[in-house]
mmCIF file of N, CA and C in Angstrom:
data_model
loop_
_atom_site.group_PDB
_atom_site.id
_atom_site.type_symbol
_atom_site.label_atom_id
_atom_site.label_comp_id
_atom_site.label_asym_id
_atom_site.label_seq_id
_atom_site.Cartn_x
_atom_site.Cartn_y
_atom_site.Cartn_z
ATOM 1 N N GLU A 15 0.382 -1.287 -0.363
ATOM 2 C CA GLU A 15 0.031 -0.336 -0.193
ATOM 3 C C GLU A 15 1.083 1.441 -0.093
ATOM 4 N N PRO A 16 0.956 1.820 -0.996
ATOM 5 C CA PRO A 16 1.641 3.136 -1.582
ATOM 6 C C PRO A 16 1.728 4.607 -0.164
ATOM 7 N N TRP A 17 0.244 4.163 0.720
ATOM 8 C CA TRP A 17 0.399 5.409 1.779
ATOM 9 C C TRP A 17 1.214 5.023 3.330
ATOM 10 N N LYS A 18 1.233 3.557 3.087
ATOM 11 C CA LYS A 18 2.136 3.013 3.934
ATOM 12 C C LYS A 18 4.369 3.644 4.172
ATOM 13 N N SER A 19 4.649 3.491 2.913
ATOM 14 C CA SER A 19 5.766 3.163 2.275
ATOM 15 C C SER A 19 6.443 4.922 2.779
ATOM 16 N N LYS A 20 5.097 5.866 2.236
ATOM 17 C CA LYS A 20 5.248 7.246 2.817
ATOM 18 C C LYS A 20 5.266 7.928 3.795
ATOM 19 N N ILE A 21 4.253 7.346 4.806
ATOM 20 C CA ILE A 21 4.146 7.140 6.170
ATOM 21 C C ILE A 21 5.327 6.935 6.537
ATOM 22 N N GLN A 22 6.234 5.527 5.954
ATOM 23 C CA GLN A 22 8.273 5.014 6.337
ATOM 24 C C GLN A 22 8.905 6.299 6.217
ATOM 25 N N GLU A 23 8.861 7.046 4.983
ATOM 26 C CA GLU A 23 9.491 7.733 4.814
ATOM 27 C C GLU A 23 9.721 8.930 5.407
ATOM 28 N N GLU A 24 8.439 9.733 6.153
ATOM 29 C CA GLU A 24 8.348 10.545 6.570
ATOM 30 C C GLU A 24 9.274 10.572 7.770
ATOM 31 N N GLU A 25 8.726 9.229 8.812
ATOM 32 C CA GLU A 25 9.300 8.408 9.989
ATOM 33 C C GLU A 25 11.024 9.137 10.034
ATOM 34 N N LEU A 26 11.304 9.201 8.590
ATOM 35 C CA LEU A 26 12.830 8.395 8.430
ATOM 36 C C LEU A 26 13.697 9.541 7.907
ATOM 37 N N GLN A 27 12.609 10.952 8.542
ATOM 38 C CA GLN A 27 13.152 12.086 7.532
ATOM 39 C C GLN A 27 13.869 12.846 9.320
ATOM 40 N N PRO A 28 14.923 13.145 9.300
ATOM 41 C CA PRO A 28 15.238 13.842 10.148
ATOM 42 C C PRO A 28 14.453 14.951 10.498
ATOM 43 N N LYS A 29 14.768 15.657 11.423
ATOM 44 C CA LYS A 29 13.516 16.904 11.834
ATOM 45 C C LYS A 29 14.417 17.996 12.025
ATOM 46 N N PHE A 30 13.776 19.130 11.690
ATOM 47 C CA PHE A 30 14.299 19.906 10.350
ATOM 48 C C PHE A 30 14.996 21.135 11.726
ATOM 49 N N ASN A 31 16.547 21.257 11.990
ATOM 50 C CA ASN A 31 16.686 22.201 12.663
ATOM 51 C C ASN A 31 16.903 23.749 12.661
ATOM 52 N N HIS A 32 16.096 24.556 11.937
ATOM 53 C CA HIS A 32 16.199 25.390 11.591
ATOM 54 C C HIS A 32 17.480 26.505 11.840
ATOM 55 N N GLN A 33 17.251 26.826 13.410
ATOM 56 C CA GLN A 33 18.509 27.310 14.447
ATOM 57 C C GLN A 33 20.102 26.856 13.100
ATOM 58 N N SER A 34 20.055 25.277 14.019
ATOM 59 C CA SER A 34 21.401 24.906 13.398
ATOM 60 C C SER A 34 21.431 24.787 11.897
ATOM 61 N N PHE A 35 20.170 25.268 11.475
ATOM 62 C CA PHE A 35 21.114 25.090 9.236
ATOM 63 C C PHE A 35 21.548 26.589 9.003
ATOM 64 N N PHE A 36 20.903 28.153 9.628
ATOM 65 C CA PHE A 36 20.973 29.248 9.467
ATOM 66 C C PHE A 36 22.528 29.732 10.735
ATOM 67 N N THR A 37 23.175 28.681 11.188
ATOM 68 C CA THR A 37 24.588 28.593 11.690
ATOM 69 C C THR A 37 25.177 27.672 10.786
ATOM 70 N N GLN A 38 24.923 26.851 9.911
ATOM 71 C CA GLN A 38 25.654 25.783 9.013
ATOM 72 C C GLN A 38 25.652 26.794 7.713
ATOM 73 N N ALA A 39 24.802 27.504 7.176
ATOM 74 C CA ALA A 39 24.816 27.809 6.647
ATOM 75 C C ALA A 39 25.475 28.595 6.443
ATOM 76 N N GLY A 40 25.630 29.574 7.076
ATOM 77 C CA GLY A 40 26.480 30.869 7.312
ATOM 78 C C GLY A 40 25.438 32.106 7.974
ATOM 79 N N LEU A 41 24.166 31.689 7.797
ATOM 80 C CA LEU A 41 22.904 33.416 7.762
ATOM 81 C C LEU A 41 23.153 33.352 9.522
ATOM 82 N N SER A 42 22.982 32.644 10.276
ATOM 83 C CA SER A 42 23.360 33.626 11.385
ATOM 84 C C SER A 42 23.482 34.759 11.457
ATOM 85 N N ASN A 43 24.610 35.038 11.707
ATOM 86 C CA ASN A 43 25.343 36.189 11.806
ATOM 87 C C ASN A 43 25.155 37.108 10.125
ATOM 88 N N ARG A 44 24.973 37.011 9.470
ATOM 89 C CA ARG A 44 24.514 38.144 8.465
ATOM 90 C C ARG A 44 23.427 39.141 8.989
ATOM 91 N N SER A 45 23.356 40.220 8.176
ATOM 92 C CA SER A 45 22.371 41.477 8.174
ATOM 93 C C SER A 45 21.097 41.050 7.645
ATOM 94 N N CYS A 46 20.079 42.179 8.694
ATOM 95 C CA CYS A 46 18.983 42.049 8.067
ATOM 96 C C CYS A 46 18.789 42.125 5.949
ATOM 97 N N ALA A 47 19.648 43.042 5.705
ATOM 98 C CA ALA A 47 19.272 43.512 3.994
ATOM 99 C C ALA A 47 19.887 41.800 3.751
ATOM 100 N N ASP A 48 20.918 41.114 4.113
ATOM 101 C CA ASP A 48 21.292 39.811 3.656
ATOM 102 C C ASP A 48 19.596 38.864 3.529
ATOM 103 N N GLY A 49 19.279 39.136 4.919
ATOM 104 C CA GLY A 49 17.991 37.824 5.788
ATOM 105 C C GLY A 49 16.813 38.311 4.405
ATOM 106 N N ARG A 50 17.111 39.875 4.625
ATOM 107 C CA ARG A 50 15.789 39.969 3.017
ATOM 108 C C ARG A 50 15.684 39.230 1.825
ATOM 109 N N SER A 51 17.093 39.131 1.630
ATOM 110 C CA SER A 51 17.706 38.694 0.111
ATOM 111 C C SER A 51 17.103 37.830 0.151
ATOM 112 N N VAL A 52 17.223 36.616 1.047
ATOM 113 C CA VAL A 52 17.035 35.059 1.176
ATOM 114 C C VAL A 52 15.657 35.008 1.665
ATOM 115 N N SER A 53 14.541 35.769 2.271
ATOM 116 C CA SER A 53 13.479 35.850 2.343
ATOM 117 C C SER A 53 12.465 36.141 0.762
ATOM 118 N N SER A 54 13.413 36.576 0.280
ATOM 119 C CA SER A 54 12.691 37.151 -1.123
ATOM 120 C C SER A 54 12.668 35.970 -2.111
ATOM 121 N N VAL A 55 14.178 35.081 -2.009
ATOM 122 C CA VAL A 55 14.322 34.023 -2.426
ATOM 123 C C VAL A 55 12.965 32.716 -2.770
ATOM 124 N N LEU A 56 12.673 32.558 -1.275
ATOM 125 C CA LEU A 56 12.367 31.719 -0.513
ATOM 126 C C LEU A 56 10.277 32.632 -1.123
ATOM 127 N N GLU A 57 10.103 33.821 -0.710
ATOM 128 C CA GLU A 57 8.480 33.712 -1.275
ATOM 129 C C GLU A 57 8.372 33.578 -2.924
ATOM 130 N N GLN A 58 7.445 33.226 -3.216
ATOM 131 C CA GLN A 58 7.313 32.586 -4.602
ATOM 132 C C GLN A 58 6.459 33.672 -5.258
ATOM 133 N N GLY A 59 5.416 34.782 -4.375
ATOM 134 C CA GLY A 59 4.808 35.127 -4.996
ATOM 135 C C GLY A 59 5.318 37.309 -4.895
ATOM 136 N N CYS A 60 4.473 37.809 -4.715
ATOM 137 C CA CYS A 60 5.845 39.868 -4.577
ATOM 138 C C CYS A 60 5.371 40.229 -3.363
ATOM 139 N N SER A 61 4.216 39.193 -2.652
ATOM 140 C CA SER A 61 3.282 39.741 -1.494
ATOM 141 C C SER A 61 4.179 40.090 -0.107
ATOM 142 N N GLY A 62 5.747 39.782 -0.370
ATOM 143 C CA GLY A 62 6.484 40.126 0.964
ATOM 144 C C GLY A 62 6.591 39.248 1.702
ATOM 145 N N PHE A 63 5.606 38.199 1.766
ATOM 146 C CA PHE A 63 6.113 37.479 2.808
ATOM 147 C C PHE A 63 6.215 35.730 2.390
ATOM 148 N N THR A 64 6.484 35.104 3.596
ATOM 149 C CA THR A 64 6.531 33.874 2.989
ATOM 150 C C THR A 64 5.678 32.725 3.824
ATOM 151 N N GLN A 65 4.995 32.410 2.883
ATOM 152 C CA GLN A 65 3.755 30.944 3.489
ATOM 153 C C GLN A 65 3.873 29.672 3.855
ATOM 154 N N ALA A 66 3.417 29.433 4.241
ATOM 155 C CA ALA A 66 3.275 28.041 4.683
ATOM 156 C C ALA A 66 3.536 26.557 3.172
ATOM 157 N N GLU A 67 3.233 26.723 2.521
ATOM 158 C CA GLU A 67 3.362 26.295 1.279
ATOM 159 C C GLU A 67 5.050 26.475 0.904
ATOM 160 N N GLU A 68 5.473 27.293 0.632
ATOM 161 C CA GLU A 68 6.723 28.348 0.723
ATOM 162 C C GLU A 68 7.113 27.247 1.246
ATOM 163 N N LEU A 69 7.478 27.889 2.525
ATOM 164 C CA LEU A 69 8.158 27.207 4.016
ATOM 165 C C LEU A 69 8.685 25.431 3.143
ATOM 166 N N LYS A 70 7.684 24.665 3.053
ATOM 167 C CA LYS A 70 7.556 23.515 2.599
ATOM 168 C C LYS A 70 9.045 23.269 1.731
ATOM 169 N N LEU A 71 8.977 23.568 1.213
ATOM 170 C CA LEU A 71 10.124 24.281 0.057
ATOM 171 C C LEU A 71 11.993 24.738 0.796
ATOM 172 N N PHE A 72 11.673 25.241 1.548
ATOM 173 C CA PHE A 72 12.589 26.405 1.468
ATOM 174 C C PHE A 72 14.605 25.155 1.862
ATOM 175 N N LEU A 73 13.892 24.034 1.850
ATOM 176 C CA LEU A 73 15.490 23.960 2.081
ATOM 177 C C LEU A 73 15.773 23.615 -0.250
ATOM 178 N N GLN A 74 14.869 23.023 -0.545
ATOM 179 C CA GLN A 74 14.842 23.438 -1.636
ATOM 180 C C GLN A 74 15.349 24.652 -2.609
ATOM 181 N N SER A 75 15.122 25.844 -1.981
ATOM 182 C CA SER A 75 15.626 26.969 -2.265
ATOM 183 C C SER A 75 17.072 27.201 -1.891
ATOM 184 N N PHE A 76 17.888 26.306 -1.498
ATOM 185 C CA PHE A 76 19.302 26.329 -1.606
ATOM 186 C C PHE A 76 19.731 25.103 -2.208
ATOM 187 N N SER A 77 19.260 24.139 -2.253
ATOM 188 C CA SER A 77 19.048 23.147 -3.463
ATOM 189 C C SER A 77 18.311 22.850 -4.008
ATOM 190 N N SER A 78 18.857 22.727 -5.164
ATOM 191 C CA SER A 78 17.426 21.714 -5.931
ATOM 192 C C SER A 78 17.469 20.467 -5.155
ATOM 193 N N GLY A 79 17.739 19.556 -4.766
ATOM 194 C CA GLY A 79 18.079 18.403 -4.468
ATOM 195 C C GLY A 79 17.864 17.962 -3.501
ATOM 196 N N ALA A 80 17.553 18.786 -2.767
ATOM 197 C CA ALA A 80 17.125 18.798 -1.489
ATOM 198 C C ALA A 80 15.337 18.435 -1.128
ATOM 199 N N ARG A 81 15.319 17.887 0.284
ATOM 200 C CA ARG A 81 14.085 17.316 1.025
ATOM 201 C C ARG A 81 12.831 18.516 1.009
ATOM 202 N N LYS A 82 11.501 17.898 1.487
ATOM 203 C CA LYS A 82 10.472 19.352 1.196
ATOM 204 C C LYS A 82 10.843 19.250 2.467
ATOM 205 N N LEU A 83 10.333 19.684 3.355
ATOM 206 C CA LEU A 83 10.403 20.206 5.068
ATOM 207 C C LEU A 83 8.185 18.941 4.766
ATOM 208 N N THR A 84 8.543 18.641 5.849
ATOM 209 C CA THR A 84 7.160 17.895 6.456
ATOM 210 C C THR A 84 6.388 18.777 7.073
ATOM 211 N N GLU A 85 5.331 18.151 7.076
ATOM 212 C CA GLU A 85 4.470 18.975 7.638
ATOM 213 C C GLU A 85 4.681 19.761 9.081
ATOM 214 N N ALA A 86 5.074 18.452 10.201
ATOM 215 C CA ALA A 86 5.711 19.031 11.585
ATOM 216 C C ALA A 86 6.511 20.320 11.228
ATOM 217 N N ASP A 87 7.923 20.185 9.905
ATOM 218 C CA ASP A 87 8.842 20.638 10.174
ATOM 219 C C ASP A 87 8.500 22.800 10.586
ATOM 220 N N THR A 88 7.362 22.392 9.122
ATOM 221 C CA THR A 88 7.771 23.304 9.040
ATOM 222 C C THR A 88 6.197 24.708 9.410
ATOM 223 N N LYS A 89 4.720 23.878 10.267
ATOM 224 C CA LYS A 89 4.697 24.133 11.334
ATOM 225 C C LYS A 89 5.302 24.355 12.463
ATOM 226 N N ASP A 90 6.089 23.957 12.845
ATOM 227 C CA ASP A 90 7.417 24.757 13.594
ATOM 228 C C ASP A 90 8.041 26.139 13.461
ATOM 229 N N LEU A 91 8.285 26.017 12.275
ATOM 230 C CA LEU A 91 9.484 27.031 11.541
ATOM 231 C C LEU A 91 8.458 28.513 11.516
ATOM 232 N N LEU A 92 7.550 27.513 11.217
ATOM 233 C CA LEU A 92 5.916 29.058 10.441
ATOM 234 C C LEU A 92 6.034 29.579 11.987
ATOM 235 N N ARG A 93 5.659 29.052 13.381
ATOM 236 C CA ARG A 93 4.665 29.478 14.305
ATOM 237 C C ARG A 93 6.757 29.761 15.484
ATOM 238 N N THR A 94 7.367 29.648 15.023
ATOM 239 C CA THR A 94 9.267 30.249 15.486
ATOM 240 C C THR A 94 9.067 31.497 14.805
ATOM 241 N N GLY A 95 9.173 31.719 13.779
ATOM 242 C CA GLY A 95 9.366 33.157 12.796
ATOM 243 C C GLY A 95 8.288 33.811 12.580
ATOM 244 N N ASP A 96 6.540 32.989 12.734
ATOM 245 C CA ASP A 96 5.622 34.185 12.628
ATOM 246 C C ASP A 96 5.127 35.057 14.598
ATOM 247 N N GLN A 97 5.743 35.802 14.657
ATOM 248 C CA GLN A 97 6.264 36.785 15.542
ATOM 249 C C GLN A 97 4.734 37.404 15.816
ATOM 250 N N ASP A 98 3.660 37.859 14.470
ATOM 251 C CA ASP A 98 2.490 38.759 14.680
ATOM 252 C C ASP A 98 1.515 37.780 14.698
ATOM 253 N N GLY A 99 1.419 36.357 13.828
ATOM 254 C CA GLY A 99 0.333 35.895 14.487
ATOM 255 C C GLY A 99 -0.710 35.308 13.123
ATOM 256 N N ASP A 100 -0.314 36.010 12.000
ATOM 257 C CA ASP A 100 -0.823 36.433 10.428
ATOM 258 C C ASP A 100 -0.388 34.924 9.942
ATOM 259 N N SER A 101 -0.114 34.286 10.589
ATOM 260 C CA SER A 101 0.050 32.582 9.996
ATOM 261 C C SER A 101 0.931 32.417 8.329
ATOM 262 N N LYS A 102 1.831 33.690 8.346
ATOM 263 C CA LYS A 102 3.041 33.876 7.592
ATOM 264 C C LYS A 102 4.442 34.858 7.899
ATOM 265 N N ILE A 103 4.996 34.239 7.278
ATOM 266 C CA ILE A 103 6.517 35.179 7.487
ATOM 267 C C ILE A 103 6.847 35.825 6.356
ATOM 268 N N GLY A 104 7.201 37.726 7.344
ATOM 269 C CA GLY A 104 7.450 38.233 6.427
ATOM 270 C C GLY A 104 9.058 38.585 6.860
ATOM 271 N N MET A 105 9.972 39.797 6.075
ATOM 272 C CA MET A 105 10.854 39.286 5.631
ATOM 273 C C MET A 105 11.542 39.928 7.479
ATOM 274 N N GLU A 106 10.894 41.210 7.851
ATOM 275 C CA GLU A 106 11.846 41.274 8.761
ATOM 276 C C GLU A 106 11.689 40.259 10.431
ATOM 277 N N GLU A 107 10.187 39.294 9.914
ATOM 278 C CA GLU A 107 10.069 38.640 11.189
ATOM 279 C C GLU A 107 11.084 37.905 10.635
ATOM 280 N N PHE A 108 11.931 37.528 9.047
ATOM 281 C CA PHE A 108 12.556 36.233 8.911
ATOM 282 C C PHE A 108 13.633 36.629 9.046
ATOM 283 N N CYS A 109 14.494 37.832 8.865
ATOM 284 C CA CYS A 109 15.279 38.872 9.925
ATOM 285 C C CYS A 109 15.630 38.248 11.165
ATOM 286 N N SER A 110 14.857 38.494 12.007
ATOM 287 C CA SER A 110 14.677 38.000 13.209
ATOM 288 C C SER A 110 15.068 37.194 13.675
ATOM 289 N N LEU A 111 14.223 35.830 12.625
ATOM 290 C CA LEU A 111 14.384 34.445 12.974
ATOM 291 C C LEU A 111 15.669 33.562 12.266
ATOM 292 N N MET A 112 16.695 35.186 11.621
ATOM 293 C CA MET A 112 17.947 34.638 11.836
ATOM 294 C C MET A 112 18.979 34.476 12.753
ATOM 295 N N LYS A 113 18.770 36.670 13.209
ATOM 296 C CA LYS A 113 19.582 37.295 14.606
ATOM 297 C C LYS A 113 19.073 35.796 15.895
ATOM 298 N N ARG A 114 17.896 35.086 16.327
ATOM 299 C CA ARG A 114 17.652 34.313 17.532
ATOM 300 C C ARG A 114 18.721 32.754 16.772
ATOM 301 N N SER A 115 19.247 32.678 15.560
ATOM 302 C CA SER A 115 20.091 31.354 15.741
ATOM 303 C C SER A 115 21.401 31.751 16.072
ATOM 304 N N GLU A 116 21.814 33.403 16.280
ATOM 305 C CA GLU A 116 23.038 33.630 16.287
ATOM 306 C C GLU A 116 22.972 33.401 17.928
ATOM 307 N N GLU A 117 22.424 32.747 18.507
ATOM 308 C CA GLU A 117 22.342 32.918 20.194
ATOM 309 C C GLU A 117 22.187 31.739 20.615
ATOM 310 N N VAL A 118 21.976 30.899 19.508
ATOM 311 C CA VAL A 118 22.470 28.743 19.754
ATOM 312 C C VAL A 118 23.988 28.117 19.709
#
């Protein structure tokens, strides 16, 4: 049954840790201008915000062969980055998310 293999694949995926990712990618010590540049790559429309569907493709924005984030990873990243509760991450919120990764 195909759904069983999909569930097993999801269970094998390591939990995404955005703080470690930002640190290892060298993004945690970047300026807000750099954060805005990264944020604009992530958001696929011209809304100025990154939404859940775009966050799923977060890793693929950095490497086309990377995996999609799981639902749990996406919700965690959105919950952590969304400071005003509008269910999306704006450029300033993304910058703040990067800066908070420095503290780890």
